[in-house]
Amino acid sequence: MLLSIFRYIKGYLKIRVIGYSPERFLNACSHRGIYIWGITPVRGSYDMYITVSGFHKLKPVIRKTGAKVVITERIGLPFYFFRYRKRKVFFAGAVLSIALIYSLSLFVWSIDVRGNRKYTDEALIAFLEEQGVEHGMRLSQVDCDRIVKDIRKSYDEIIWVSASIEGCRLIVQIKENEDSKDVAAAAGETKDGADTGQGSDIVADFDGVITTMIVRQGIPCAAEGQEVKKGDVLVTGAVPVVDDAGETTGYQYQQSDADIRARVSMDYQDSCDLSYESKEYLHQEKEVFYLQAGNRIFWLGNNKNPFPDAEELTIQSRLKLGRYFYLPVSWGRRIISPYRSTQEKYDENLLQTKLTDEYRRFTDNLAKKGVEIIENDVKIYTGSAKAEAKGTLTVITDIGTERPTSFVEDVTDGDD
C-alpha cells in the first residue's frame, strides 16, 4: 500500500511492448536494472508498468531487441497536475477546502450524551452551556475532567460520568443511580451524606423490627428483635475510651459500618383511570424539510402545525466526514400526523390485568434489590372514576443510613 502511494506521487507509465521476442526485452531490462511490474499478455503483446526514470533508459534496450514500445497510460500526480495546469481556480479551491476542513476540525460540532434516562439530553446540554461547554468551542478549550466534576457535583442521582473527545464530537457518558430503594421512597426516606471529617452513626431511615444485625465498626445501639423508629441510632461512631478503673475518659470517633436488615411494613397504591384516550389517525400527514447550519434553521415550506390534535416526528441527519469528523450542518424532515381523539373505557378484566402487571413489575424490582416480601395484603378496588390497587406489604430489607456523629461532651470538662 505504501509503495503504491509513493509510485503515485512520483508518477509512472503503463506501456505496451510489441515484438517477436519480448523475452529478450525483459531480460535486457533486468540486466540494466530497469524495474518493471504488472506484466500482462494482451493479443500477442505485453502490457506492463514502468517508472518514468526507467522509461528514459529504454532507448538502448529497444534498439538492441528491436521491440516497439507504446505508452498507453500516464499515471500519478505529476501527470495530473500537468493535465490541469491551466485550471488555477480549481487548485486554489482545493487548497482552500483543505484549509477549511482543517479549521473546522479544531472545534466541537456535536455533543453526544449517553446512558441518561432520568435527565434529558436537552437538560444536560443546557447545563453544559451554562458551564461554558457548547457547540462551536475549540477542542483545546474542552476540559473533560472539569466537565466530569461539574456534572457529579450538580446531579446527585448521577453516580458515574465520563467525558471524552472523538474527532469533532464530545461524548459524555453517565450512569444514573438505579439502586435507590423503593421501600425507602415509600417511607419518605431522606439521606444525608456523612461528614468525613468526623465519625458517623447509622440511624434507622424508617420504622421496623430488626431481624439481622452484623456490626463491623462502631458501637451497636440496638439488637436483633428490637423494634426501632425512624431516626433511632442503630450504630454509633462515638467509641468510649476507658481507663484502668473502667471509667470513660473520652471518645474516639469513627465511621460506623454494619449490615442491618429489618421487617418493615410499607403501603402500596396504584391507580388507573376507567377510560383512556383512543387515537384515530387521519390520512392528512404534513411533511416539511429543513436545513440547519449551526443554530440557524431554514425551512423548505411552512412548518406550522395546522391541526388541533397531532403528533410530530423529526428525523435528522448530520453531515460528517469519515467516522468522527462531524460538521455543523444537518438536514431532516418534520412529519406532522393528525388524529381524532375519543374516550374509550377499559373492561374489568383489562383493568385487573393492567394493575396486576404494574404490581408485578414493582415487586420484581424490589426482589432485584434484595428486598424479601414475606406478606402481601394488596387488593384491587374499582370505583366510579378509577380503579385502584392498594394495601400493605411486609418486607425484609436493608435499613440504616449514615449521619454525622454528634460530639459527646468530654466527661473530664470542669474537673479540677
mmCIF file with all atom_site columns, C-alpha atoms in Angstrom, residues 271-403:
data_model
loop_
_atom_site.group_PDB
_atom_site.id
_atom_site.type_symbol
_atom_site.label_atom_id
_atom_site.label_alt_id
_atom_site.label_comp_id
_atom_site.label_asym_id
_atom_site.label_entity_id
_atom_site.label_seq_id
_atom_site.pdbx_PDB_ins_code
_atom_site.Cartn_x
_atom_site.Cartn_y
_atom_site.Cartn_z
_atom_site.occupancy
_atom_site.B_iso_or_equiv
_atom_site.pdbx_formal_charge
_atom_site.auth_seq_id
_atom_site.auth_comp_id
_atom_site.auth_asym_id
_atom_site.auth_atom_id
_atom_site.pdbx_PDB_model_num
ATOM 1   C CA . SER A 1 271 ? -54.462 3.668   40.218 1.00 0.00 ? 271 SER A CA 1
ATOM 2   C CA . CYS A 1 272 ? -55.751 3.548   36.671 1.00 0.00 ? 272 CYS A CA 1
ATOM 3   C CA . ASP A 1 273 ? -58.487 5.623   35.039 1.00 0.00 ? 273 ASP A CA 1
ATOM 4   C CA . LEU A 1 274 ? -61.502 3.693   33.798 1.00 0.00 ? 274 LEU A CA 1
ATOM 5   C CA . SER A 1 275 ? -61.232 5.373   30.397 1.00 0.00 ? 275 SER A CA 1
ATOM 6   C CA . TYR A 1 276 ? -58.357 6.079   28.057 1.00 0.00 ? 276 TYR A CA 1
ATOM 7   C CA . GLU A 1 277 ? -57.695 8.205   25.000 1.00 0.00 ? 277 GLU A CA 1
ATOM 8   C CA . SER A 1 278 ? -58.045 6.376   21.694 1.00 0.00 ? 278 SER A CA 1
ATOM 9   C CA . LYS A 1 279 ? -56.398 7.931   18.635 1.00 0.00 ? 279 LYS A CA 1
ATOM 10  C CA . GLU A 1 280 ? -57.707 7.508   15.115 1.00 0.00 ? 280 GLU A CA 1
ATOM 11  C CA . TYR A 1 281 ? -55.017 8.726   12.719 1.00 0.00 ? 281 TYR A CA 1
ATOM 12  C CA . LEU A 1 282 ? -56.163 10.687  9.695  1.00 0.00 ? 282 LEU A CA 1
ATOM 13  C CA . HIS A 1 283 ? -54.642 10.423  6.229  1.00 0.00 ? 283 HIS A CA 1
ATOM 14  C CA . GLN A 1 284 ? -53.526 14.055  6.143  1.00 0.00 ? 284 GLN A CA 1
ATOM 15  C CA . GLU A 1 285 ? -49.872 13.932  7.085  1.00 0.00 ? 285 GLU A CA 1
ATOM 16  C CA . LYS A 1 286 ? -47.839 17.074  6.557  1.00 0.00 ? 286 LYS A CA 1
ATOM 17  C CA . GLU A 1 287 ? -44.117 16.754  5.801  1.00 0.00 ? 287 GLU A CA 1
ATOM 18  C CA . VAL A 1 288 ? -41.689 19.686  5.869  1.00 0.00 ? 288 VAL A CA 1
ATOM 19  C CA . PHE A 1 289 ? -37.963 19.507  5.063  1.00 0.00 ? 289 PHE A CA 1
ATOM 20  C CA . TYR A 1 290 ? -35.334 21.739  6.658  1.00 0.00 ? 290 TYR A CA 1
ATOM 21  C CA . LEU A 1 291 ? -31.632 22.551  6.583  1.00 0.00 ? 291 LEU A CA 1
ATOM 22  C CA . GLN A 1 292 ? -29.718 23.552  9.703  1.00 0.00 ? 292 GLN A CA 1
ATOM 23  C CA . ALA A 1 293 ? -26.362 25.342  9.723  1.00 0.00 ? 293 ALA A CA 1
ATOM 24  C CA . GLY A 1 294 ? -25.094 25.998  13.225 1.00 0.00 ? 294 GLY A CA 1
ATOM 25  C CA . ASN A 1 295 ? -28.050 27.334  15.231 1.00 0.00 ? 295 ASN A CA 1
ATOM 26  C CA . ARG A 1 296 ? -29.967 28.614  12.205 1.00 0.00 ? 296 ARG A CA 1
ATOM 27  C CA . ILE A 1 297 ? -32.747 26.515  10.639 1.00 0.00 ? 297 ILE A CA 1
ATOM 28  C CA . PHE A 1 298 ? -34.023 27.082  7.118  1.00 0.00 ? 298 PHE A CA 1
ATOM 29  C CA . TRP A 1 299 ? -37.451 25.536  6.485  1.00 0.00 ? 299 TRP A CA 1
ATOM 30  C CA . LEU A 1 300 ? -38.346 24.480  2.957  1.00 0.00 ? 300 LEU A CA 1
ATOM 31  C CA . GLY A 1 301 ? -42.014 25.350  3.326  1.00 0.00 ? 301 GLY A CA 1
ATOM 32  C CA . ASN A 1 302 ? -44.477 26.281  6.078  1.00 0.00 ? 302 ASN A CA 1
ATOM 33  C CA . ASN A 1 303 ? -43.542 24.494  9.304  1.00 0.00 ? 303 ASN A CA 1
ATOM 34  C CA . LYS A 1 304 ? -46.620 25.489  11.337 1.00 0.00 ? 304 LYS A CA 1
ATOM 35  C CA . ASN A 1 305 ? -48.931 22.810  12.693 1.00 0.00 ? 305 ASN A CA 1
ATOM 36  C CA . PRO A 1 306 ? -52.424 23.416  11.244 1.00 0.00 ? 306 PRO A CA 1
ATOM 37  C CA . PHE A 1 307 ? -54.108 20.556  13.141 1.00 0.00 ? 307 PHE A CA 1
ATOM 38  C CA . PRO A 1 308 ? -55.660 20.833  16.639 1.00 0.00 ? 308 PRO A CA 1
ATOM 39  C CA . ASP A 1 309 ? -54.534 17.310  17.630 1.00 0.00 ? 309 ASP A CA 1
ATOM 40  C CA . ALA A 1 310 ? -51.389 15.903  16.048 1.00 0.00 ? 310 ALA A CA 1
ATOM 41  C CA . GLU A 1 311 ? -48.165 14.070  16.750 1.00 0.00 ? 311 GLU A CA 1
ATOM 42  C CA . GLU A 1 312 ? -44.858 15.402  15.486 1.00 0.00 ? 312 GLU A CA 1
ATOM 43  C CA . LEU A 1 313 ? -41.823 13.356  14.450 1.00 0.00 ? 313 LEU A CA 1
ATOM 44  C CA . THR A 1 314 ? -38.467 14.886  13.485 1.00 0.00 ? 314 THR A CA 1
ATOM 45  C CA . ILE A 1 315 ? -35.853 12.848  11.608 1.00 0.00 ? 315 ILE A CA 1
ATOM 46  C CA . GLN A 1 316 ? -32.422 14.471  11.384 1.00 0.00 ? 316 GLN A CA 1
ATOM 47  C CA . SER A 1 317 ? -29.107 13.553  9.768  1.00 0.00 ? 317 SER A CA 1
ATOM 48  C CA . ARG A 1 318 ? -25.782 15.300  10.358 1.00 0.00 ? 318 ARG A CA 1
ATOM 49  C CA . LEU A 1 319 ? -23.066 15.842  7.781  1.00 0.00 ? 319 LEU A CA 1
ATOM 50  C CA . LYS A 1 320 ? -19.795 14.135  8.653  1.00 0.00 ? 320 LYS A CA 1
ATOM 51  C CA . LEU A 1 321 ? -16.524 13.197  7.010  1.00 0.00 ? 321 LEU A CA 1
ATOM 52  C CA . GLY A 1 322 ? -15.307 9.759   7.969  1.00 0.00 ? 322 GLY A CA 1
ATOM 53  C CA . ARG A 1 323 ? -16.375 8.322   11.304 1.00 0.00 ? 323 ARG A CA 1
ATOM 54  C CA . TYR A 1 324 ? -15.751 11.110  13.812 1.00 0.00 ? 324 TYR A CA 1
ATOM 55  C CA . PHE A 1 325 ? -15.495 14.370  11.853 1.00 0.00 ? 325 PHE A CA 1
ATOM 56  C CA . TYR A 1 326 ? -18.924 15.929  12.361 1.00 0.00 ? 326 TYR A CA 1
ATOM 57  C CA . LEU A 1 327 ? -19.662 19.227  10.610 1.00 0.00 ? 327 LEU A CA 1
ATOM 58  C CA . PRO A 1 328 ? -22.117 21.923  11.838 1.00 0.00 ? 328 PRO A CA 1
ATOM 59  C CA . VAL A 1 329 ? -24.547 21.158  9.018  1.00 0.00 ? 329 VAL A CA 1
ATOM 60  C CA . SER A 1 330 ? -27.578 18.886  9.269  1.00 0.00 ? 330 SER A CA 1
ATOM 61  C CA . TRP A 1 331 ? -30.795 18.281  7.410  1.00 0.00 ? 331 TRP A CA 1
ATOM 62  C CA . GLY A 1 332 ? -34.014 16.456  8.106  1.00 0.00 ? 332 GLY A CA 1
ATOM 63  C CA . ARG A 1 333 ? -37.782 16.439  7.914  1.00 0.00 ? 333 ARG A CA 1
ATOM 64  C CA . ARG A 1 334 ? -40.647 17.113  10.260 1.00 0.00 ? 334 ARG A CA 1
ATOM 65  C CA . ILE A 1 335 ? -43.685 14.857  9.974  1.00 0.00 ? 335 ILE A CA 1
ATOM 66  C CA . ILE A 1 336 ? -46.994 16.073  11.451 1.00 0.00 ? 336 ILE A CA 1
ATOM 67  C CA . SER A 1 337 ? -49.612 13.301  11.827 1.00 0.00 ? 337 SER A CA 1
ATOM 68  C CA . PRO A 1 338 ? -53.132 14.490  12.794 1.00 0.00 ? 338 PRO A CA 1
ATOM 69  C CA . TYR A 1 339 ? -55.527 12.251  14.712 1.00 0.00 ? 339 TYR A CA 1
ATOM 70  C CA . ARG A 1 340 ? -59.053 12.257  16.085 1.00 0.00 ? 340 ARG A CA 1
ATOM 71  C CA . SER A 1 341 ? -59.249 11.632  19.826 1.00 0.00 ? 341 SER A CA 1
ATOM 72  C CA . THR A 1 342 ? -62.043 9.681   21.510 1.00 0.00 ? 342 THR A CA 1
ATOM 73  C CA . GLN A 1 343 ? -62.513 8.348   25.031 1.00 0.00 ? 343 GLN A CA 1
ATOM 74  C CA . GLU A 1 344 ? -62.825 4.585   25.398 1.00 0.00 ? 344 GLU A CA 1
ATOM 75  C CA . LYS A 1 345 ? -63.475 2.520   28.544 1.00 0.00 ? 345 LYS A CA 1
ATOM 76  C CA . TYR A 1 346 ? -61.406 -0.363  29.824 1.00 0.00 ? 346 TYR A CA 1
ATOM 77  C CA . ASP A 1 347 ? -63.259 -3.567  30.525 1.00 0.00 ? 347 ASP A CA 1
ATOM 78  C CA . GLU A 1 348 ? -62.904 -5.034  34.013 1.00 0.00 ? 348 GLU A CA 1
ATOM 79  C CA . ASN A 1 349 ? -60.521 -7.855  33.014 1.00 0.00 ? 349 ASN A CA 1
ATOM 80  C CA . LEU A 1 350 ? -58.194 -5.440  31.233 1.00 0.00 ? 350 LEU A CA 1
ATOM 81  C CA . LEU A 1 351 ? -58.140 -3.145  34.279 1.00 0.00 ? 351 LEU A CA 1
ATOM 82  C CA . GLN A 1 352 ? -57.187 -6.014  36.570 1.00 0.00 ? 352 GLN A CA 1
ATOM 83  C CA . THR A 1 353 ? -54.511 -7.204  34.158 1.00 0.00 ? 353 THR A CA 1
ATOM 84  C CA . LYS A 1 354 ? -53.062 -3.687  33.883 1.00 0.00 ? 354 LYS A CA 1
ATOM 85  C CA . LEU A 1 355 ? -52.897 -3.134  37.643 1.00 0.00 ? 355 LEU A CA 1
ATOM 86  C CA . THR A 1 356 ? -51.598 -6.668  38.278 1.00 0.00 ? 356 THR A CA 1
ATOM 87  C CA . ASP A 1 357 ? -48.798 -6.190  35.743 1.00 0.00 ? 357 ASP A CA 1
ATOM 88  C CA . GLU A 1 358 ? -47.767 -2.910  37.385 1.00 0.00 ? 358 GLU A CA 1
ATOM 89  C CA . TYR A 1 359 ? -47.755 -4.584  40.805 1.00 0.00 ? 359 TYR A CA 1
ATOM 90  C CA . ARG A 1 360 ? -45.669 -7.481  39.469 1.00 0.00 ? 360 ARG A CA 1
ATOM 91  C CA . ARG A 1 361 ? -43.112 -5.061  37.987 1.00 0.00 ? 361 ARG A CA 1
ATOM 92  C CA . PHE A 1 362 ? -42.944 -3.276  41.330 1.00 0.00 ? 362 PHE A CA 1
ATOM 93  C CA . THR A 1 363 ? -42.300 -6.482  43.302 1.00 0.00 ? 363 THR A CA 1
ATOM 94  C CA . ASP A 1 364 ? -39.794 -7.758  40.733 1.00 0.00 ? 364 ASP A CA 1
ATOM 95  C CA . ASN A 1 365 ? -37.875 -4.509  41.114 1.00 0.00 ? 365 ASN A CA 1
ATOM 96  C CA . LEU A 1 366 ? -37.847 -4.961  44.894 1.00 0.00 ? 366 LEU A CA 1
ATOM 97  C CA . ALA A 1 367 ? -36.558 -8.525  44.535 1.00 0.00 ? 367 ALA A CA 1
ATOM 98  C CA . LYS A 1 368 ? -33.683 -7.359  42.316 1.00 0.00 ? 368 LYS A CA 1
ATOM 99  C CA . LYS A 1 369 ? -32.623 -5.004  45.111 1.00 0.00 ? 369 LYS A CA 1
ATOM 100 C CA . GLY A 1 370 ? -32.578 -7.750  47.740 1.00 0.00 ? 370 GLY A CA 1
ATOM 101 C CA . VAL A 1 371 ? -35.954 -6.931  49.317 1.00 0.00 ? 371 VAL A CA 1
ATOM 102 C CA . GLU A 1 372 ? -37.788 -10.059 50.518 1.00 0.00 ? 372 GLU A CA 1
ATOM 103 C CA . ILE A 1 373 ? -41.599 -9.910  50.549 1.00 0.00 ? 373 ILE A CA 1
ATOM 104 C CA . ILE A 1 374 ? -42.999 -12.061 53.385 1.00 0.00 ? 374 ILE A CA 1
ATOM 105 C CA . GLU A 1 375 ? -46.617 -10.862 53.460 1.00 0.00 ? 375 GLU A CA 1
ATOM 106 C CA . ASN A 1 376 ? -48.894 -9.353  50.825 1.00 0.00 ? 376 ASN A CA 1
ATOM 107 C CA . ASP A 1 377 ? -52.214 -7.655  51.504 1.00 0.00 ? 377 ASP A CA 1
ATOM 108 C CA . VAL A 1 378 ? -52.792 -5.726  48.255 1.00 0.00 ? 378 VAL A CA 1
ATOM 109 C CA . LYS A 1 379 ? -56.246 -5.779  46.660 1.00 0.00 ? 379 LYS A CA 1
ATOM 110 C CA . ILE A 1 380 ? -57.870 -4.176  43.625 1.00 0.00 ? 380 ILE A CA 1
ATOM 111 C CA . TYR A 1 381 ? -60.857 -1.846  44.067 1.00 0.00 ? 381 TYR A CA 1
ATOM 112 C CA . THR A 1 382 ? -62.981 -0.427  41.249 1.00 0.00 ? 382 THR A CA 1
ATOM 113 C CA . GLY A 1 383 ? -64.677 2.929   41.801 1.00 0.00 ? 383 GLY A CA 1
ATOM 114 C CA . SER A 1 384 ? -66.813 5.180   39.687 1.00 0.00 ? 384 SER A CA 1
ATOM 115 C CA . ALA A 1 385 ? -63.904 7.177   38.239 1.00 0.00 ? 385 ALA A CA 1
ATOM 116 C CA . LYS A 1 386 ? -60.865 4.915   38.562 1.00 0.00 ? 386 LYS A CA 1
ATOM 117 C CA . ALA A 1 387 ? -59.603 1.521   39.687 1.00 0.00 ? 387 ALA A CA 1
ATOM 118 C CA . GLU A 1 388 ? -57.032 1.212   42.469 1.00 0.00 ? 388 GLU A CA 1
ATOM 119 C CA . ALA A 1 389 ? -54.646 -1.431  43.726 1.00 0.00 ? 389 ALA A CA 1
ATOM 120 C CA . LYS A 1 390 ? -53.775 -0.669  47.337 1.00 0.00 ? 390 LYS A CA 1
ATOM 121 C CA . GLY A 1 391 ? -52.780 -2.425  50.514 1.00 0.00 ? 391 GLY A CA 1
ATOM 122 C CA . THR A 1 392 ? -49.822 -3.225  52.741 1.00 0.00 ? 392 THR A CA 1
ATOM 123 C CA . LEU A 1 393 ? -46.645 -5.201  52.096 1.00 0.00 ? 393 LEU A CA 1
ATOM 124 C CA . THR A 1 394 ? -44.498 -6.669  54.829 1.00 0.00 ? 394 THR A CA 1
ATOM 125 C CA . VAL A 1 395 ? -40.904 -6.962  53.652 1.00 0.00 ? 395 VAL A CA 1
ATOM 126 C CA . ILE A 1 396 ? -37.443 -7.660  54.983 1.00 0.00 ? 396 ILE A CA 1
ATOM 127 C CA . THR A 1 397 ? -34.961 -5.119  53.662 1.00 0.00 ? 397 THR A CA 1
ATOM 128 C CA . ASP A 1 398 ? -31.768 -3.271  54.489 1.00 0.00 ? 398 ASP A CA 1
ATOM 129 C CA . ILE A 1 399 ? -32.235 -0.475  56.976 1.00 0.00 ? 399 ILE A CA 1
ATOM 130 C CA . GLY A 1 400 ? -29.994 2.354   58.068 1.00 0.00 ? 400 GLY A CA 1
ATOM 131 C CA . THR A 1 401 ? -28.431 5.465   56.626 1.00 0.00 ? 401 THR A CA 1
ATOM 132 C CA . GLU A 1 402 ? -25.350 7.413   57.688 1.00 0.00 ? 402 GLU A CA 1
ATOM 133 C CA . ARG A 1 403 ? -25.452 10.602  59.706 1.00 0.00 ? 403 ARG A CA 1
#
